[in-house]
Tab-separated table of C-alpha atoms and ligand atoms in Angstrom:
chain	number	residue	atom	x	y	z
A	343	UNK	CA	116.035	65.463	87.576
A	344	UNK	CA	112.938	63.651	86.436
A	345	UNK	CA	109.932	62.374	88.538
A	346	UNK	CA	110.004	58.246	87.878
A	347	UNK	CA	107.066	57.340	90.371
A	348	UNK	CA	104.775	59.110	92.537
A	349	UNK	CA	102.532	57.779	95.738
A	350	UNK	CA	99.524	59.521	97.784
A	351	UNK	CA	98.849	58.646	100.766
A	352	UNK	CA	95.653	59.593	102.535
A	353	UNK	CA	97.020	59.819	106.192
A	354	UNK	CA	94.799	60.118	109.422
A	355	UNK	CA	97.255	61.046	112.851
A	356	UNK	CA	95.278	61.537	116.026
A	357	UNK	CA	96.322	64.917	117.821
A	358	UNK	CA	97.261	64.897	121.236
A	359	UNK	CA	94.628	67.179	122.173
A	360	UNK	CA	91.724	68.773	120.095
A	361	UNK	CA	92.376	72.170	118.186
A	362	UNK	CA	89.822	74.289	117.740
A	363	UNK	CA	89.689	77.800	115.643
A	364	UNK	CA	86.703	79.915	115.279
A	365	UNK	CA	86.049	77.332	112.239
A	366	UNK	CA	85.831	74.004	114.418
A	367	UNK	CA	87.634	71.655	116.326
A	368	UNK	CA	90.251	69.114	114.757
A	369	UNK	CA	90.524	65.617	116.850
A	370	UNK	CA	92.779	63.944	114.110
A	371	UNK	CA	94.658	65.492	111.223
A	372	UNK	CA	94.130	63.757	107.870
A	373	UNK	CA	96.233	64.809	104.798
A	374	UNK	CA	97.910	63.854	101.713
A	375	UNK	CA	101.247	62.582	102.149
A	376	UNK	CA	103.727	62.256	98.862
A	377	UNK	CA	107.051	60.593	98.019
A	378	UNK	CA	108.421	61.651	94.549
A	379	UNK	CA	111.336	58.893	93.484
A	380	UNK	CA	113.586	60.536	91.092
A	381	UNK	CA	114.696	58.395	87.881
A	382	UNK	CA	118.485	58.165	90.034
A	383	UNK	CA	116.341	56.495	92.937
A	384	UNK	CA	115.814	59.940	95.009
A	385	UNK	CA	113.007	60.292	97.350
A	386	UNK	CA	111.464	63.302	97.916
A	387	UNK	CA	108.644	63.668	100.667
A	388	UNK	CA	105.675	66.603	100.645
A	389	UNK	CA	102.820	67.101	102.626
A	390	UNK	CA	99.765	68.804	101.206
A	391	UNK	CA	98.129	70.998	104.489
A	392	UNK	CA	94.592	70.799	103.366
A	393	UNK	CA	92.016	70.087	105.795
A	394	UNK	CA	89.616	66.864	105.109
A	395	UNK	CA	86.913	70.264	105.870
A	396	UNK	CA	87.069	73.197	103.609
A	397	UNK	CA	86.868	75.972	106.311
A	398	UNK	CA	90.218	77.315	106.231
A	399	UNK	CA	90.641	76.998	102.552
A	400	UNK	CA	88.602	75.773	99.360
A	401	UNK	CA	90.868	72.778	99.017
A	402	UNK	CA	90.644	69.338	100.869
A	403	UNK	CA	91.926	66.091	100.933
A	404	UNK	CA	89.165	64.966	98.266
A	405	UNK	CA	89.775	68.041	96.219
A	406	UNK	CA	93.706	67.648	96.130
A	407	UNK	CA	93.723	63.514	95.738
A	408	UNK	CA	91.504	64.840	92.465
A	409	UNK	CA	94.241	67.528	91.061
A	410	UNK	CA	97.010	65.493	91.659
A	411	UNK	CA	95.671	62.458	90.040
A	412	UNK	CA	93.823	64.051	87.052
A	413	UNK	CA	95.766	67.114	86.490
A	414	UNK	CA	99.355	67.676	88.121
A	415	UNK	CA	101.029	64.371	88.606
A	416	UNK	CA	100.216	64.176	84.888
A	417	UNK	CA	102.131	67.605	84.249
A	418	UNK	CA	105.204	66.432	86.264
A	419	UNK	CA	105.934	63.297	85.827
A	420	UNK	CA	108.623	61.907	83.435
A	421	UNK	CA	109.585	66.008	82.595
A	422	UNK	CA	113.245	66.806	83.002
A	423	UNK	CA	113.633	69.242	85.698
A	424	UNK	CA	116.763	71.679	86.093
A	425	UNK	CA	115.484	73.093	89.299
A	426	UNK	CA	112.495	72.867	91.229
A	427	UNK	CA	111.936	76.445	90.586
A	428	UNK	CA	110.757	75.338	87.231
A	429	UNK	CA	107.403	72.995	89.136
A	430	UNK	CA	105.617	76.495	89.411
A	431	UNK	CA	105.960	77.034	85.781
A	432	UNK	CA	104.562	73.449	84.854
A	433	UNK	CA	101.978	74.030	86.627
A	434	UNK	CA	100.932	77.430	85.521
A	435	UNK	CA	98.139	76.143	83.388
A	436	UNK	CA	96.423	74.774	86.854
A	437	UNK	CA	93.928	77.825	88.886
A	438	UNK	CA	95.076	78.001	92.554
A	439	UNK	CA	94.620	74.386	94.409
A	440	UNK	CA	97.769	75.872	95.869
A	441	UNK	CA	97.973	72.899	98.620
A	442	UNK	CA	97.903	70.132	96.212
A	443	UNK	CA	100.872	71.249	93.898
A	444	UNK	CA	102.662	72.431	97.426
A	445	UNK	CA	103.100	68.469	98.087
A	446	UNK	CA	104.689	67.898	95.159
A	447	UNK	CA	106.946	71.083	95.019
A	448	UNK	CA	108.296	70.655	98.381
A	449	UNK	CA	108.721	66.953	97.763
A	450	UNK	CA	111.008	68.129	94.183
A	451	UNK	CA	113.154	70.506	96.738
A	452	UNK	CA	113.757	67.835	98.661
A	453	UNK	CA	115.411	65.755	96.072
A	454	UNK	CA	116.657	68.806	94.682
A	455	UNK	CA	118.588	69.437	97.849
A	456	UNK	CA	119.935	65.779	98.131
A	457	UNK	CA	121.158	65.448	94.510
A	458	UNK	CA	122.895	68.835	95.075
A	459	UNK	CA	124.365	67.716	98.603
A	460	UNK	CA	122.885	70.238	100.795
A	461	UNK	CA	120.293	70.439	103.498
A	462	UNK	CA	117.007	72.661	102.095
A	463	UNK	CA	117.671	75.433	103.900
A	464	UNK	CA	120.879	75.762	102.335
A	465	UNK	CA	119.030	75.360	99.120
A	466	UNK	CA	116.622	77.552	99.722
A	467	UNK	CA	119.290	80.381	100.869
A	468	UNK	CA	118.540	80.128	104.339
A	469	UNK	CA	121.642	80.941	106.626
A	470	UNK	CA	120.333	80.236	109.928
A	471	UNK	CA	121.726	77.121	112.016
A	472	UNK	CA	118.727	77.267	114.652
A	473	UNK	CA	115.595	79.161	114.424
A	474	UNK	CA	113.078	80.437	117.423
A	475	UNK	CA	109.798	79.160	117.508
A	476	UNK	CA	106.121	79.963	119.091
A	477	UNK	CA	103.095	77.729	119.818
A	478	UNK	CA	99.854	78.535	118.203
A	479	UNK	CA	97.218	77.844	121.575
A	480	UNK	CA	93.340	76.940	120.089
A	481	UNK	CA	89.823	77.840	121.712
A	482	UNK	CA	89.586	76.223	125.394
A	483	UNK	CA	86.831	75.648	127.548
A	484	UNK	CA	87.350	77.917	129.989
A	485	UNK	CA	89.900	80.883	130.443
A	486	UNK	CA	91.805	79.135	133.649
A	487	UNK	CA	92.030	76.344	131.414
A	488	UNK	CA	94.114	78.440	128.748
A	489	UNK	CA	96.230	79.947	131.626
A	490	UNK	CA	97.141	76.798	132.430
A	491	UNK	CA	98.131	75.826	128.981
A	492	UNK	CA	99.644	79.067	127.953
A	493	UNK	CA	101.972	78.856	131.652
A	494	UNK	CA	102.758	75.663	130.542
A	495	UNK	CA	104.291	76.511	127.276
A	496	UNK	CA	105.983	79.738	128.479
A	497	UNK	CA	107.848	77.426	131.066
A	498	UNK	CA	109.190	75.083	127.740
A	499	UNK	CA	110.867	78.202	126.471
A	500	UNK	CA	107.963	79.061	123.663
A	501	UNK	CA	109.369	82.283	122.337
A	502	UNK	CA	105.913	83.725	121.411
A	503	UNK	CA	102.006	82.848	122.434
A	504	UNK	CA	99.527	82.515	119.643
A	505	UNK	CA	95.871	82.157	120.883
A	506	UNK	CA	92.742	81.767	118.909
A	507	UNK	CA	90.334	84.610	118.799
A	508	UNK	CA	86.138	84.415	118.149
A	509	UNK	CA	83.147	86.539	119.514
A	510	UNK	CA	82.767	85.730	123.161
A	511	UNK	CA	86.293	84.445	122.982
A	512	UNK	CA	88.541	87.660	122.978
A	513	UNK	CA	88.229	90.687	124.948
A	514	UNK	CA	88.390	89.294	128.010
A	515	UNK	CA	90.474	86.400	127.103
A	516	UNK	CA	93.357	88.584	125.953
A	517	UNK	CA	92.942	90.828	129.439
A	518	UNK	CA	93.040	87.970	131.766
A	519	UNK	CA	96.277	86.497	129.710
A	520	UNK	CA	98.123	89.808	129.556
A	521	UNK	CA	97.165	90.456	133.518
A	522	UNK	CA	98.741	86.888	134.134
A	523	UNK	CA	101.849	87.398	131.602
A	524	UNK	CA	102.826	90.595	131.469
A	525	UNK	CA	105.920	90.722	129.816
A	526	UNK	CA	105.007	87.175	127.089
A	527	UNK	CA	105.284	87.549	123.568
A	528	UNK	CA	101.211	87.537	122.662
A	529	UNK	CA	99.431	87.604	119.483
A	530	UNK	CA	95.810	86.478	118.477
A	531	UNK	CA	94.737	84.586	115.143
A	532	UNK	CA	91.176	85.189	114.158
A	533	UNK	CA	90.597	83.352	111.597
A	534	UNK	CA	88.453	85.628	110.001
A	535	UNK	CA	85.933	85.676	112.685
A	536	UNK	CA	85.110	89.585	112.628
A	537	UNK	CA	83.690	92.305	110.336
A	538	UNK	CA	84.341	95.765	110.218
A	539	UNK	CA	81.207	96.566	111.706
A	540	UNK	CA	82.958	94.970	114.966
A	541	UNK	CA	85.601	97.376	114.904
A	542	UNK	CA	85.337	99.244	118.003
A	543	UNK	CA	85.810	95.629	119.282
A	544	UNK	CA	89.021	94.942	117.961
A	545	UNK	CA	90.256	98.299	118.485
A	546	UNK	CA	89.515	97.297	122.539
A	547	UNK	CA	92.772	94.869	121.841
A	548	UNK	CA	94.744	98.140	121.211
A	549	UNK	CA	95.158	98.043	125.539
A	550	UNK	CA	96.603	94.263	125.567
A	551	UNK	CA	100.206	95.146	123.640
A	552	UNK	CA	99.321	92.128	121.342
A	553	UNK	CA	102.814	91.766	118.610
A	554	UNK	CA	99.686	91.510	116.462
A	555	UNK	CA	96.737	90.618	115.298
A	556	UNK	CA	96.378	87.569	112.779
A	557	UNK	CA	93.473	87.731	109.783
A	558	UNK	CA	90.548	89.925	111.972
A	559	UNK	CA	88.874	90.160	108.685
A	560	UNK	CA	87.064	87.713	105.655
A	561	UNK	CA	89.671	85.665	104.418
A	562	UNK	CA	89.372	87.298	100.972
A	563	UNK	CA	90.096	90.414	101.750
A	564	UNK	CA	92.800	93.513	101.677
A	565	UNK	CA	90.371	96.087	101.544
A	566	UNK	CA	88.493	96.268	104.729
A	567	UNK	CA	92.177	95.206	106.595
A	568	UNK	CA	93.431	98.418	105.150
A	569	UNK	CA	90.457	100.559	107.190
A	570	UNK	CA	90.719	98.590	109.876
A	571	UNK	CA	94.495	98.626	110.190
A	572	UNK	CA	93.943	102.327	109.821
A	573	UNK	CA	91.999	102.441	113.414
A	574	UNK	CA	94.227	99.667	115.043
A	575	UNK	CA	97.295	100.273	116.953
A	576	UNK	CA	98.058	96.830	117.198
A	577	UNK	CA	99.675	95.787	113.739
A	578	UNK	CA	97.699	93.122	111.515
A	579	UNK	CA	98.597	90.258	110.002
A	580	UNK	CA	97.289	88.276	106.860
A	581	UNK	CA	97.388	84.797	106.597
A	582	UNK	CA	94.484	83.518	104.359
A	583	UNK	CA	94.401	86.574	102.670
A	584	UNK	CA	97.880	86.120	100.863
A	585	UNK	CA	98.124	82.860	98.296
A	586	UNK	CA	100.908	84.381	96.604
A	587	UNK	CA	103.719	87.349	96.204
A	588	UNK	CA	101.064	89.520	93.690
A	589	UNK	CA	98.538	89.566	96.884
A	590	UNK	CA	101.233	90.146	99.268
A	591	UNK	CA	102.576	93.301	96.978
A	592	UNK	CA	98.915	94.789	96.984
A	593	UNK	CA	98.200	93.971	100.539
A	594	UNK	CA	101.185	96.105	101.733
A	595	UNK	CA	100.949	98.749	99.200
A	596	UNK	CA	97.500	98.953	100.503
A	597	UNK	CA	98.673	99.011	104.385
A	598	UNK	CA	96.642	95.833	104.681
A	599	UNK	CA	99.085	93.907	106.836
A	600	UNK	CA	102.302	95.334	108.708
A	601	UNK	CA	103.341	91.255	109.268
A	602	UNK	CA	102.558	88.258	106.922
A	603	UNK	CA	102.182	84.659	108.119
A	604	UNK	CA	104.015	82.353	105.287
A	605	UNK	CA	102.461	79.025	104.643
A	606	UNK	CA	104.206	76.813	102.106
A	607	UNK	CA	101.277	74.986	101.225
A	608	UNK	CA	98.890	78.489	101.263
A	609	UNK	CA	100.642	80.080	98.526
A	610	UNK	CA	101.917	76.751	96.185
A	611	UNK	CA	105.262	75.649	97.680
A	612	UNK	CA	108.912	76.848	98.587
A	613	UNK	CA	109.445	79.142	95.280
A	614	UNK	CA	106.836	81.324	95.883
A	615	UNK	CA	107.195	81.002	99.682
A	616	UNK	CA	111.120	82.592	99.210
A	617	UNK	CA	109.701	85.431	96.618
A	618	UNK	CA	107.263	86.794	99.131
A	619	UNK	CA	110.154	86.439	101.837
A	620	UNK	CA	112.300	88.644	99.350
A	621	UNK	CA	109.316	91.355	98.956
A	622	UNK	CA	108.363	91.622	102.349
A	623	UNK	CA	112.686	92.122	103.034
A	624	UNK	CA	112.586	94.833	100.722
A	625	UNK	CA	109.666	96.730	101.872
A	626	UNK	CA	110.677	95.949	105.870
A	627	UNK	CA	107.786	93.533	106.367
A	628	UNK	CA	108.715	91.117	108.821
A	629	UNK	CA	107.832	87.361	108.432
A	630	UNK	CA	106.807	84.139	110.052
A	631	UNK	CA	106.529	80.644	109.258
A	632	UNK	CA	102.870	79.575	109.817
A	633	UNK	CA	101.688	76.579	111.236
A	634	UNK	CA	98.784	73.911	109.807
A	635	UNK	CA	99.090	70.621	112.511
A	636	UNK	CA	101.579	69.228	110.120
A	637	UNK	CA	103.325	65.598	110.621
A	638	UNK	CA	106.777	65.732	110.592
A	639	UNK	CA	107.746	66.249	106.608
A	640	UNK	CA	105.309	69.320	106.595
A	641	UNK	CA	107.418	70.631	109.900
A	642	UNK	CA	110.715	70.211	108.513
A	643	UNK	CA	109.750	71.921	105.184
A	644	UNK	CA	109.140	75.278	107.709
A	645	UNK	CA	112.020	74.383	109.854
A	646	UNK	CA	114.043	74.934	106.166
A	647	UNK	CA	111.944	77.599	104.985
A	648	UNK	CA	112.687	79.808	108.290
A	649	UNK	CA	116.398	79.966	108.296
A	650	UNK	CA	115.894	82.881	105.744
A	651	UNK	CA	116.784	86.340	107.111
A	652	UNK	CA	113.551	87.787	106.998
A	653	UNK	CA	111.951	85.192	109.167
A	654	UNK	CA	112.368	87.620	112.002
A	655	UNK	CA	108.965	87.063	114.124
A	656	UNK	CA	108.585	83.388	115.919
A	657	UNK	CA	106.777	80.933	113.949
A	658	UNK	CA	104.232	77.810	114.673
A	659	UNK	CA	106.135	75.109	114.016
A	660	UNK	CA	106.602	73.575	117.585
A	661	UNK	CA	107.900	70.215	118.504
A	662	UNK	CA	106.231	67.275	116.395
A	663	UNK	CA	105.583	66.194	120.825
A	664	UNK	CA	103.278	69.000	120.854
A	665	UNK	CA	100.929	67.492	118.422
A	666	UNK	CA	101.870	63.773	117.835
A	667	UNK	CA	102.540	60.339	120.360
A	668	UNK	CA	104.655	59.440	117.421
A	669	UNK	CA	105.774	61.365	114.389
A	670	UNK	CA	106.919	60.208	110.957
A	671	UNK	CA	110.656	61.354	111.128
A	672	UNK	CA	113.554	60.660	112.802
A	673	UNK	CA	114.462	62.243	114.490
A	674	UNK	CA	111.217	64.406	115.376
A	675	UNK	CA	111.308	68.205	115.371
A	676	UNK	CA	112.408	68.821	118.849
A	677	UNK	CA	112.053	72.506	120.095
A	678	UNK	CA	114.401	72.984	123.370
A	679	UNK	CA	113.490	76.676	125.195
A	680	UNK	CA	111.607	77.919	121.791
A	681	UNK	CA	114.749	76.805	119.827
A	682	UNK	CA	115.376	74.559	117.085
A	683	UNK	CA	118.347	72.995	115.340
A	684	UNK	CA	118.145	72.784	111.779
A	685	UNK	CA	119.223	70.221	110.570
A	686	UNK	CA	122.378	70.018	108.268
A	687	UNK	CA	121.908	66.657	106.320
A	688	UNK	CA	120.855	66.730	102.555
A	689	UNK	CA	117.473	67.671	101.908
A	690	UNK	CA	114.977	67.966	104.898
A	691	UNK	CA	117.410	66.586	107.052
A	692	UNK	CA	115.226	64.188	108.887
A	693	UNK	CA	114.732	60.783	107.767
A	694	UNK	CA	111.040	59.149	107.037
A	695	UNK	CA	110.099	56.084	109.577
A	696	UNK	CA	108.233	54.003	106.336
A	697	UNK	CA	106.725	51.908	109.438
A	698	UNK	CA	105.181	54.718	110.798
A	699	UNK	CA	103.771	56.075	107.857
A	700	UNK	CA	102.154	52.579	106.962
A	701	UNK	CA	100.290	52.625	110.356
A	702	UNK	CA	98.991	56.043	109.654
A	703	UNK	CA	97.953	55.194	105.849
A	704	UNK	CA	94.386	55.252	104.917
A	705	UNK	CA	94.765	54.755	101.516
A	706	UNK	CA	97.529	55.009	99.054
A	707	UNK	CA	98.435	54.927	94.956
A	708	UNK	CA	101.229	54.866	93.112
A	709	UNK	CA	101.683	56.679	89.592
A	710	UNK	CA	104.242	55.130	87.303
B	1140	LIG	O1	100.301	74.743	115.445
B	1140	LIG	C1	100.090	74.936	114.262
B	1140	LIG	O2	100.383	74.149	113.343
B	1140	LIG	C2	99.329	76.189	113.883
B	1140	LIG	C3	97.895	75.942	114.075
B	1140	LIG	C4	97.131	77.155	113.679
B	1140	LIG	O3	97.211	78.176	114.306
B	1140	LIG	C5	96.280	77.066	112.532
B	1140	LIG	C6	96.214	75.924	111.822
B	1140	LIG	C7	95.331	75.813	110.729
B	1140	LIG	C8	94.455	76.770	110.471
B	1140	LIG	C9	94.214	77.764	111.464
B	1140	LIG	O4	93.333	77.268	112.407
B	1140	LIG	C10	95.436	78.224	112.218
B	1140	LIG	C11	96.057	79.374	111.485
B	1140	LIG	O5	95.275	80.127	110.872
B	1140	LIG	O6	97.254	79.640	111.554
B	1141	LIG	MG1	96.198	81.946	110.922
């Protein structure tokens, strides 16, 4: 394989309804779109997750437009390529910026997987035909507002509950919801909203039954999650904390995290994804696919990545309807009763409505 032509696009999607973490509310979703045409005519399609804000991570739109331009497209393109396994190595020489090489190393997997004639998740190992899937619930204005919502999604067949978690937003919260749902699948994301100092706090969520709590701490950190995990009956979870398999390997052989939330574009694309899928299998750490408001190539990416066997725990990645009028596949990433079929064609099985896209594009370049 070898990377003939590249193009960015800036893309801005308006979400159905506002999502808001403890780090601020998201009305549209820009990010970087990228098709990689292989010298034999192959398209490949990735989706870099970073924010336009840099509040979950470091990187944004304006810092990963930079790498790829000035640093990575340069590193890939025209290279002969056995197997994408081999974009992690070319990019070795690059510090972090995990999202921006993500869109390209996805978008080599995908032409990987259609030159080789399977779908991703074949390619990737994964055996499963469908996969069960959660909803990820942000901050709402009231707590009868999020009862509403969460009954809502329980009656489409969501197979787990993921709400958002701040100070003033918790306690209660997570009382009312496990009053009103008894026997639901419920877990809380925090977004790094607490310190230890608030640990008699968290340790108040011990009475809810929660299947865990996600990133309680600074988003930096394995340290303090080890204490805290210590106190906590509830099991944590680490999602900014982890960018790749080294920090999941010290996080659990620090009893930092009992459960890690995967994000392709978090830790630098499918390889490194599939290695920290392996560790946590061998050390009985369950994972899940984590969610970041992605169109529909981003979605289809985690639909692939969580046929593997060790995707035990219900992800984010709900129906594109959940987020999107209109999605840029076809067909969209339907979820029917928390289930979804993966899809069997070569590469990410679902193909890319160019129309679509174009309406969505901000901006776009190409790189010969
Ligand atoms: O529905 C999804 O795509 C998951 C949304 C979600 O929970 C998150 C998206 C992006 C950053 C965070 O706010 C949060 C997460 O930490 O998982
Ligand atoms: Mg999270």
């Amino acid at each position: 394989m070898k990377i003939d032509n590249i193009t960015i696009r800036h893309m801005e999607m308006d979400l159905k309804a506002p999502f808001t973490t403890s780090f601020g509310t998201f009305e549209t979703r820009e990010f970087l779109l990228l098709e990689a045409v292989d010298t034999d005519g192959t398209s490949g399609w990735g989706e870099s997750v970073a924010f336009n804000v840099p509040f979950y991570s470091e990187e944004t739109v304006q810092t990963n437009w930079h790498m790829l331009e000035d640093f990575l497209i340069p590193l890939i393109l025209h290279k002969e390529i056995s197997h994408p396994d081999q974009v992690t190595e070319i990019f070795s020489s690059i510090r972090k910026n995990n999202m921006a090489k993500s869109a390209i190393e996805a978008a080599v997997w995908d032409i990987y997987a259609q030159q080789t004639n399977q779908s991703l998740a074949s390619a990737l190992g994964g055996t499963r035909k469908t996969i069960d899937v959660g909803i990820s619930i942000g901050i709402q204005d009231s707590i009868e507002e999020l009862v509403e919502i969460v009954d809502g999604f329980i009656n489409e067949g969501y197979k787990r509950i993921k709400v958002k978690i701040k100070p003033g937003w918790d306690v209660e919260v997570m009382r009312t919801l496990r009053n009103t749902f008894p026997d639901v699948a419920i877990m809380a994301d925090a977004n790094s909203a607490y310190r230890l100092e608030d640990i008699d706090l968290l340790k108040q969520l011990d009475d809810f039954d929660l299947m865990m709590i996600e990133q309680p701490l600074a988003s930096d950190d394995i340290i303090d999650h080890a204490t805290l995990q210590k106190e906590l009956k509830t099991p944590i979870c680490l999602d900014e904390s982890i960018h790749s398999l080294e920090d999941a390997r010290k996080a659990v052989e620090l009893g930092s995290t009992k459960i890690i939330n995967i994000k392709i574009g978090r830790v630098g694309g499918l390889t490194e994804a599939v290695k920290i899928h392996n560790y946590c299998k061998e050390n009985n750490i369950p994972v899940w696919c984590g969610g970041m408001l992605e169109s529909g190539v981003g979605r289809a990416h985690n639909v692939a990545l969580t046929t593997l066997s060790n995707f035990t725990l219900p992800g984010d990645t709900a129906s594109s309807s959940r987020y999107w009028d209109k999605d840029i596949i076809e067909p969209e990433v339907v979820s029917e009763h928390g289930v979804i079929k993966v899809p069997e064609l070569p590469g990410i099985g679902y193909k890319i409505n160019r129309d679509t896209v174009e309406s969505f594009t901000k901006s776009k370049k190409h790189y010969k």
